[in-house]
Structures are given as C-alpha cells and as structure tokens.
Coordinates of C-alpha atoms and ligand atoms in Angstrom, one line a residue:
M283 CA 158.8 109.1 70.3
K284 CA 158.5 109.0 74.1
D285 CA 155.7 111.5 74.4
T286 CA 152.8 109.1 73.7
K287 CA 150.1 111.8 73.7
I288 CA 151.8 113.8 70.9
K289 CA 152.8 110.6 69.1
N290 CA 149.2 109.5 69.0
L291 CA 148.0 112.9 67.9
L292 CA 150.6 113.0 65.1
A293 CA 149.6 109.6 64.0
A294 CA 145.9 110.6 64.1
E295 CA 146.5 113.7 62.0
K296 CA 148.5 111.7 59.5
K297 CA 145.6 109.2 59.2
R298 CA 143.1 112.1 58.9
Q299 CA 145.1 113.6 56.1
K300 CA 145.3 110.3 54.2
K301 CA 141.6 109.6 54.7
V302 CA 140.0 112.9 53.5
V303 CA 139.7 114.5 50.1
N304 CA 141.6 117.8 50.6
L305 CA 140.2 120.7 48.6
I306 CA 141.7 123.5 50.7
A307 CA 143.1 125.8 48.0
S308 CA 146.1 126.9 50.2
E309 CA 147.2 123.4 51.3
N310 CA 149.4 120.8 49.7
Y311 CA 151.4 117.6 50.6
V312 CA 155.1 118.0 51.0
S313 CA 157.6 115.2 50.0
D314 CA 159.3 113.0 52.5
D315 CA 162.5 114.9 51.9
V316 CA 160.9 118.2 52.8
L317 CA 159.6 116.5 56.0
K318 CA 163.0 115.2 56.8
A319 CA 164.6 118.7 56.4
L320 CA 161.9 120.1 58.7
G321 CA 162.5 117.5 61.4
S322 CA 166.3 117.9 61.2
E323 CA 168.8 119.1 63.8
T324 CA 169.0 122.5 62.1
T325 CA 166.0 123.5 64.3
N326 CA 168.5 123.7 67.2
K327 CA 170.5 126.5 65.6
Y328 CA 170.3 130.3 66.1
A329 CA 171.4 132.2 63.0
E330 CA 170.4 135.9 63.4
G331 CA 171.8 137.8 60.4
Y332 CA 172.5 136.6 56.9
P333 CA 175.0 134.1 55.3
G334 CA 178.5 135.4 56.1
K335 CA 177.2 138.1 58.5
R336 CA 175.8 136.2 61.6
Y337 CA 175.5 137.3 65.2
Y338 CA 176.2 133.8 66.4
A339 CA 179.1 131.4 65.8
G340 CA 178.7 127.9 64.4
N341 CA 176.9 128.9 61.2
V342 CA 179.3 127.5 58.6
I343 CA 176.8 124.8 57.6
V344 CA 173.7 126.9 58.0
D345 CA 175.2 129.6 55.7
Q346 CA 175.5 126.9 53.0
I347 CA 171.8 125.9 53.5
E348 CA 170.5 129.4 53.3
T349 CA 172.7 130.3 50.3
L350 CA 171.5 127.2 48.5
A351 CA 167.9 128.1 49.2
Q352 CA 168.5 131.6 47.8
E353 CA 170.3 130.3 44.7
R354 CA 167.6 127.7 44.0
A355 CA 164.8 130.3 44.4
L356 CA 166.4 132.6 41.8
T357 CA 167.1 129.8 39.4
L358 CA 163.6 128.4 39.7
F359 CA 162.1 131.8 38.7
K360 CA 164.8 132.5 36.1
L361 CA 166.1 135.6 37.8
N362 CA 169.6 137.0 37.3
P363 CA 171.4 137.0 40.7
K364 CA 173.1 140.2 39.7
K365 CA 169.8 142.0 39.4
W366 CA 167.6 140.2 41.9
G367 CA 168.0 139.2 45.5
V368 CA 165.8 136.9 47.5
N369 CA 165.2 136.8 51.2
V370 CA 164.2 133.3 52.3
Q371 CA 163.8 134.1 56.0
P372 CA 160.1 135.3 56.4
L373 CA 158.3 132.9 58.7
S374 CA 155.3 133.0 56.4
G375 CA 153.4 135.2 54.0
S376 CA 152.1 137.8 56.5
P377 CA 155.6 138.7 57.9
A378 CA 156.8 138.9 54.3
N379 CA 154.2 141.5 53.5
I380 CA 154.9 143.5 56.7
A381 CA 158.5 143.5 55.8
V382 CA 157.8 145.0 52.4
Y383 CA 155.5 147.8 53.7
Q384 CA 158.0 148.6 56.5
A385 CA 160.8 148.8 53.9
L386 CA 159.0 150.9 51.3
I387 CA 156.2 153.1 52.6
T388 CA 155.8 155.4 55.6
P389 CA 153.4 154.7 58.5
G390 CA 149.9 155.9 57.6
A391 CA 150.5 155.7 53.8
K392 CA 147.8 154.1 51.6
I393 CA 147.9 150.5 50.6
M394 CA 145.6 149.8 47.7
G395 CA 144.7 146.1 48.1
M396 CA 141.8 143.9 47.1
D397 CA 139.0 143.8 49.6
L398 CA 139.3 140.7 51.7
A399 CA 135.7 139.7 51.1
Q400 CA 136.3 139.7 47.4
G401 CA 139.5 137.6 47.4
G402 CA 142.2 139.7 48.9
H403 CA 144.2 138.9 52.1
L404 CA 144.2 140.2 55.6
T405 CA 147.7 141.7 55.1
H406 CA 146.7 143.6 52.0
G407 CA 145.5 146.4 54.2
H408 CA 142.4 145.0 56.1
N409 CA 141.7 147.0 59.2
V410 CA 141.7 144.0 61.6
S411 CA 145.4 143.3 60.6
F412 CA 148.6 145.3 61.3
S413 CA 148.4 146.3 57.6
G414 CA 145.3 148.3 58.1
K415 CA 146.2 149.6 61.6
F416 CA 149.6 151.0 60.7
W417 CA 148.7 151.9 57.1
K418 CA 145.4 152.9 55.5
Q419 CA 143.7 150.5 53.1
V420 CA 142.2 151.7 49.8
P421 CA 140.1 148.5 49.1
Y422 CA 139.4 147.6 45.5
T423 CA 136.7 145.3 44.3
L424 CA 135.9 143.1 41.3
D425 CA 133.5 144.0 38.5
K426 CA 130.1 143.2 39.8
K427 CA 128.9 141.6 36.6
T428 CA 131.9 139.6 35.4
E429 CA 133.4 139.0 38.9
K430 CA 136.8 139.7 37.3
L431 CA 139.4 142.4 37.8
D432 CA 138.4 145.6 36.0
Y433 CA 141.7 147.4 35.3
D434 CA 140.0 150.6 34.2
A435 CA 138.1 150.9 37.5
L436 CA 141.4 150.2 39.3
L437 CA 143.1 153.0 37.4
T438 CA 140.3 155.4 38.3
L439 CA 140.5 154.4 42.0
A440 CA 144.3 154.7 42.0
K441 CA 144.1 158.2 40.5
K442 CA 141.6 159.3 43.1
E443 CA 143.3 157.8 46.1
K444 CA 147.0 158.0 45.2
P445 CA 148.2 155.0 47.2
A446 CA 151.8 154.5 48.0
I447 CA 151.7 150.8 47.1
I448 CA 149.3 148.6 45.1
V449 CA 149.0 144.9 46.0
A450 CA 148.2 142.4 43.3
G451 CA 147.8 138.6 43.9
Y452 CA 144.9 137.1 45.7
T453 CA 143.6 134.2 47.8
A454 CA 140.4 133.4 46.0
Y455 CA 140.7 134.7 42.5
S456 CA 140.4 132.1 39.8
R457 CA 141.5 134.2 36.8
K458 CA 144.9 135.2 35.2
I459 CA 146.2 138.5 36.4
S460 CA 147.8 141.0 34.0
W461 CA 150.9 142.2 35.9
K462 CA 151.6 144.6 33.1
K463 CA 148.3 146.4 33.5
M464 CA 148.8 146.5 37.3
R465 CA 152.2 148.0 36.8
E466 CA 150.9 150.6 34.4
I467 CA 148.3 151.6 37.0
A468 CA 151.0 151.8 39.7
D469 CA 153.3 153.9 37.5
T470 CA 150.5 156.3 36.6
V471 CA 150.2 157.3 40.3
G472 CA 153.8 156.8 41.3
A473 CA 153.0 153.8 43.5
Y474 CA 155.0 150.6 44.1
L475 CA 153.6 147.4 42.8
L476 CA 153.8 144.5 45.3
V477 CA 152.9 141.2 43.8
D478 CA 151.9 138.6 46.4
M479 CA 152.0 135.4 44.4
S480 CA 151.5 133.1 47.4
H481 CA 148.6 131.2 45.9
I482 CA 150.0 130.8 42.4
A483 CA 153.8 130.5 43.0
G484 CA 153.8 126.8 41.9
L485 CA 151.8 127.7 38.8
V486 CA 154.3 130.5 38.0
A487 CA 157.2 128.0 38.5
G488 CA 155.5 125.4 36.3
G489 CA 154.7 127.9 33.5
E490 CA 151.0 127.9 34.1
H491 CA 150.7 131.6 35.0
P492 CA 152.7 134.5 33.7
A493 CA 155.6 135.4 36.0
P494 CA 155.3 138.8 37.7
F495 CA 159.0 139.7 38.0
K496 CA 159.2 141.9 34.9
Y497 CA 156.5 144.2 36.3
A498 CA 156.6 144.1 40.1
H499 CA 158.8 146.3 42.3
V500 CA 158.7 143.4 44.9
V501 CA 157.3 139.9 44.9
T502 CA 156.3 138.0 48.0
T503 CA 155.2 134.4 48.3
T504 CA 154.5 131.7 50.7
T505 CA 156.2 128.4 50.0
H506 CA 153.5 125.9 51.1
K507 CA 150.6 126.3 48.6
T508 CA 150.9 125.4 44.9
L509 CA 154.7 125.5 45.3
R510 CA 154.4 122.5 47.6
G511 CA 157.1 123.3 50.1
P512 CA 157.0 123.7 53.9
R513 CA 155.2 126.6 55.5
G514 CA 157.4 129.7 54.9
G515 CA 157.8 132.9 53.0
M516 CA 160.2 134.5 50.5
I517 CA 160.6 138.1 49.2
F518 CA 162.1 138.8 45.8
A519 CA 163.5 142.3 45.2
P520 CA 165.7 144.1 42.7
K521 CA 169.3 145.0 43.6
D522 CA 169.5 147.6 40.8
V523 CA 166.5 149.8 41.7
F524 CA 167.5 152.4 44.3
I525 CA 165.5 154.6 46.7
E526 CA 167.0 157.8 48.0
R527 CA 165.9 159.0 51.4
T528 CA 166.8 161.9 53.7
L529 CA 167.9 160.7 57.1
K530 CA 167.0 162.4 60.4
N531 CA 170.4 164.1 60.4
G532 CA 169.7 165.6 57.0
T533 CA 172.0 163.4 54.9
L534 CA 170.8 161.6 51.8
K535 CA 171.0 157.8 51.7
K536 CA 170.5 155.7 48.6
E537 CA 169.8 152.1 49.0
S538 CA 168.5 149.3 46.7
I539 CA 165.1 147.9 47.3
F540 CA 166.7 144.6 48.1
D541 CA 168.9 146.1 50.8
L542 CA 165.9 147.8 52.3
I543 CA 164.0 144.5 52.3
Q544 CA 166.9 142.7 53.9
K545 CA 167.1 145.2 56.8
S546 CA 163.3 145.1 57.1
V547 CA 163.2 141.4 57.6
F548 CA 166.1 141.3 60.0
P549 CA 166.5 143.1 62.3
G550 CA 163.4 145.1 61.4
M551 CA 160.9 142.4 61.8
Q552 CA 162.2 139.0 62.9
G553 CA 164.9 137.5 65.1
G554 CA 166.6 134.2 64.2
P555 CA 165.4 132.5 61.1
H556 CA 164.0 129.0 61.2
I557 CA 166.8 127.1 59.5
N558 CA 165.0 123.8 59.4
Q559 CA 162.2 125.6 57.5
I560 CA 164.8 127.2 55.1
A561 CA 166.3 123.7 54.5
G562 CA 162.8 122.4 53.7
I563 CA 162.3 125.3 51.3
A564 CA 165.6 124.6 49.6
V565 CA 164.5 121.0 49.0
A566 CA 161.1 122.1 47.7
L567 CA 162.6 124.6 45.3
K568 CA 164.8 121.9 43.8
E569 CA 161.8 119.6 43.4
A570 CA 159.9 122.5 41.7
N571 CA 162.6 122.9 39.1
T572 CA 161.9 119.5 37.4
A573 CA 159.9 118.3 34.4
S574 CA 157.7 116.3 36.7
F575 CA 156.7 119.5 38.7
K576 CA 155.9 121.3 35.4
K577 CA 153.6 118.4 34.6
Y578 CA 152.1 118.6 38.1
A579 CA 151.4 122.3 37.7
G580 CA 149.7 121.6 34.3
Q581 CA 147.6 118.8 35.9
V582 CA 146.5 121.1 38.8
V583 CA 145.0 123.5 36.3
K584 CA 143.4 120.7 34.2
N585 CA 141.9 119.2 37.3
T586 CA 140.6 122.5 38.7
K587 CA 139.0 123.4 35.4
T588 CA 137.4 119.9 35.1
L589 CA 136.0 120.1 38.6
A590 CA 134.6 123.6 38.2
N591 CA 133.1 122.9 34.7
E592 CA 131.4 119.7 35.9
L593 CA 130.0 121.4 39.0
K594 CA 128.7 124.1 36.7
K595 CA 127.1 121.5 34.4
L596 CA 125.4 120.1 37.5
G597 CA 123.8 123.4 38.2
W598 CA 126.2 125.2 40.6
R599 CA 127.1 128.8 40.1
I600 CA 130.9 129.2 39.8
I601 CA 132.1 132.7 40.5
S602 CA 133.3 134.4 37.3
G603 CA 132.0 131.4 35.3
G604 CA 135.1 129.3 35.7
T605 CA 138.8 129.1 36.5
D606 CA 142.2 129.5 34.9
N607 CA 144.2 128.3 37.9
H608 CA 144.1 126.0 41.0
V609 CA 141.1 127.5 42.7
F610 CA 137.5 128.6 42.3
L611 CA 134.6 129.8 44.4
M612 CA 131.2 128.2 44.3
D613 CA 128.0 129.9 45.3
V614 CA 126.1 127.5 47.5
W615 CA 123.6 130.0 49.0
N616 CA 122.0 130.7 45.6
D617 CA 120.0 133.7 46.9
G618 CA 118.7 131.7 49.8
K619 CA 117.6 128.6 48.0
G620 CA 120.6 126.6 49.0
L621 CA 123.0 126.3 51.9
T622 CA 125.2 128.7 53.7
G623 CA 129.0 128.3 53.1
K624 CA 129.4 127.0 56.7
E625 CA 126.6 124.4 56.2
A626 CA 128.1 123.3 53.0
S627 CA 131.6 123.0 54.4
D628 CA 130.3 121.1 57.5
I629 CA 128.2 118.7 55.4
L630 CA 131.1 118.0 53.1
E631 CA 133.5 117.5 56.0
A632 CA 131.1 114.9 57.5
A633 CA 131.4 113.1 54.2
G634 CA 135.2 113.3 54.2
I635 CA 135.6 116.3 51.7
I636 CA 137.5 119.3 53.2
V637 CA 136.8 122.8 51.8
N638 CA 136.6 126.2 53.4
M639 CA 133.7 128.5 53.6
N640 CA 134.4 131.7 51.7
T641 CA 132.7 135.0 50.9
I642 CA 131.8 135.5 47.2
P643 CA 132.1 138.9 45.5
Y644 CA 129.5 141.3 46.9
D645 CA 128.3 138.7 49.4
A646 CA 125.2 139.7 51.2
R647 CA 126.0 137.3 54.0
S648 CA 128.7 137.6 56.8
P649 CA 132.3 136.3 56.5
F650 CA 131.4 134.0 59.5
N651 CA 128.7 132.2 57.5
P652 CA 129.1 133.4 53.9
S653 CA 127.4 132.3 50.6
G654 CA 130.3 130.3 49.1
I655 CA 132.9 127.7 49.5
R656 CA 136.4 127.8 48.1
I657 CA 137.7 124.7 46.2
G658 CA 141.3 124.1 45.2
C659 CA 143.0 121.1 43.5
A660 CA 146.7 121.5 44.3
A661 CA 146.7 118.9 47.2
E662 CA 144.6 116.2 45.5
T663 CA 146.7 116.6 42.3
T664 CA 149.8 115.8 44.4
R665 CA 148.0 112.6 45.4
G666 CA 147.8 111.6 41.7
K667 CA 144.2 112.6 40.9
K668 CA 143.4 113.2 37.3
E669 CA 140.4 114.6 35.3
K670 CA 138.3 111.4 35.5
D671 CA 138.6 111.6 39.4
M672 CA 137.5 115.2 39.2
L673 CA 134.4 114.3 37.2
Q674 CA 133.5 111.7 39.9
L675 CA 134.3 114.1 42.7
A676 CA 132.0 116.7 41.2
R677 CA 129.1 114.2 41.1
Q678 CA 129.9 113.2 44.7
I679 CA 130.0 116.9 45.9
D680 CA 126.7 117.6 44.1
K681 CA 125.0 114.6 45.6
I682 CA 126.2 115.4 49.2
L683 CA 125.1 119.0 48.9
R684 CA 121.7 118.3 47.4
K685 CA 120.7 115.6 50.0
Ligands
DSN224 N1 146.7 132.3 52.6 C1 145.4 132.3 53.1 C2 144.6 131.2 52.4 O1 144.4 131.4 51.2 O2 144.1 130.2 52.9 C3 145.4 132.2 54.6 O3 146.1 133.3 55.1

C-alpha cells in the first residue's frame, strides 16, 4: 500500500484486535476468505436493481454473486425458495429495519418495540432515530423482578395501544425468545411481527436458538455478529403472503410482502448495493452452513454461560440471573457500592479487555454512564477460547474490577 498513513493505521488496528480480549457482544472475527471478498474488485461496480434487472450494464458476474448469496441465505435457514425470498442488499441492520417499516406500515403508525434502555435497539422506534420520528414507538419493558420478557404484559400493552407492527429480537437480552408467543400477541391485535434476529442469527443458524421464520411476517438480521460475516444486512420475507392496498387513483393493488420489501430497499431506500459486501456475505453464509460452525455456535453458548456463572459465583449480579445465548449484562454499580458502567469499561480496557457500558433494566443511571456492562463471547470463541479460558477470564475480570 502506497498510503503509508493508512497502511500504518490498518496495521495498528490489526495488532490491537490481536492483543485485546474482545467481549463486545456484537463483534466477531471474519475469515480470511471474507476479508478477501471485501477487498475485491467488486467494490468498483455499480449494480442498482436486482439480478437480471439492473440499471447498469456489466453485471453478468455480479448477478451470479448476488444470486449465490440469496441461495445460500435461504439454504442456511432451511427456507423454501418458492415461499421465501431474501434481500441481501441492506447496508446494515438499521437500513434493513427502515425498509421493513417503509414497506409495511404507514407514516405515524405505532411500532411496539423494546425500550432501548432495556435491551431494544434504536431502530425499534426510539425517538432519537428515524424509527421514532416517522413512526410512534410504544415501548415495552421487561418484568422488573425476573428481568425477562413477560408475554402477558406484552399482550395487555398491545391490546391497549394497537400497534401496526411489533418488533422482537434484542441487543442485550440473554434469554430465549418465544416467537410463537410474540406472533400470538401480534395476531390478537392484527399487527405484523418483525423479528430482528441480528444478535442471534449465528445461533439460529447453528441450532442454538429456535428459528423465527415459522412465526414472523418478516425477519431482519445483520450479518456481522454471531453469524460471523462482514458488516451488512438481510431481510427475509414471504412470497406467498399478500397485502392489498388502494392506490391514489382508487385501484386495488395486491403485492406479496417480499415484493414490497424489494421495492422498499431499492429504489425506496438505497441506491447501488455494495457488491464486495454481498460477496463477503455469500462466503460467510457458506461457512455458517458447516458442522464446524454448528460446533462454534454451541461453544459460544457454553462459553457465555461459563463466564456468566463464574462471575456470579464471584459475587457479581448478572441480569436475569444468567444467560441462554451469547450475551449477558452485569450490574457493576450495585446500588452505588461499585463502579459505573463507564468506569468498569475504562478499567477493563486499560487491562486489555474490551466490553461496552450498557444500561441494565430499570437503570437509575443515565445511558451515558449506566450501571452495567454488556459481555458477549462470540468473538473470543472464534479465537478458540473454551470453558477453562472463561473461568480464568472471569477471575481476571473480577480482580481488575475489585482493585
Ligand atoms: N447492534 C448494536 C449492538 O448491539 O452493538 C449496535 O447498533
């Protein structure tokens, strides 16, 4: 590389990533093949449109790359291509969620999503994001005592508020989610169920979390968390569920949810897709459809449980008492007797352990300096860590935080 400044910075970041213990729940390490696809000449190509229907010439190869990514995504999640379609163009999770709202609900309609401070996501209707500006959030919360989802409370809220769409799938929720119960709630009030499985997509692929496809109207995901691909997004939608709408000229138009999603992504939301990213996603999807990935997903859960349980034994309060997946929240504030989330994150970073500060359910402190930290094990499991390493890591974290 001729640009020595960037070359040095890239080398420094590579070194940093190798040196630290990475417990950021939404990060992972991609394979060399994924990196090669990302750094390929496909980044030079414009390909507005979809395979076979492009607005630019020269897309014969690109069409094959995008089609392969679609086929691999449907195969990985065991979806029948006659019934399901997948859009692999969203630049990441937030644009994927916008595309769904834009396709399915009218401006100003209600989005019932988990409160960000309890483990939701900005794009699930929070008022600082587009999703809360163009639509209206009906926030839901966890049960105060168990710190888990309370489906009866969700049903009561849905009946009262009558949202147009309910979002399930979270950024800091460590327990299994009943997609069936979420769909029953959505059906009771005539709402769509959007499952945003960004955090757990790799666990779903590896059989460690039930798949949402039987119950969701639409499923969005990022590709770079537990799924271990490059940064990116995908939207899975049914081809055999139709929506009828009256157009401005008074005529009725019936379209499948998948067709509405396709139009919403392009031209409704984005221009040219990032083909290098789609090539990287295709590589990652193939990697995820292997016995070794299944083993990896199982190890992620074992490692996370081991780390959470050991920290609990060492006296730390783990939100909801434990974890079923790749992530958990730890209360470091302990009613003022401990550290703030920011202090804990800074102290750990100085010792080479990277976490992020995070609010805990019903946090009395601000999101800028909350009471907790979020810990995830997907990245360190990719680096080969096992349960014995997690026991050691728990003791290390405990020692650093109690200094
Ligand atoms: N996906 C979020 C996270 O969990 O880190 C950021 O948007």
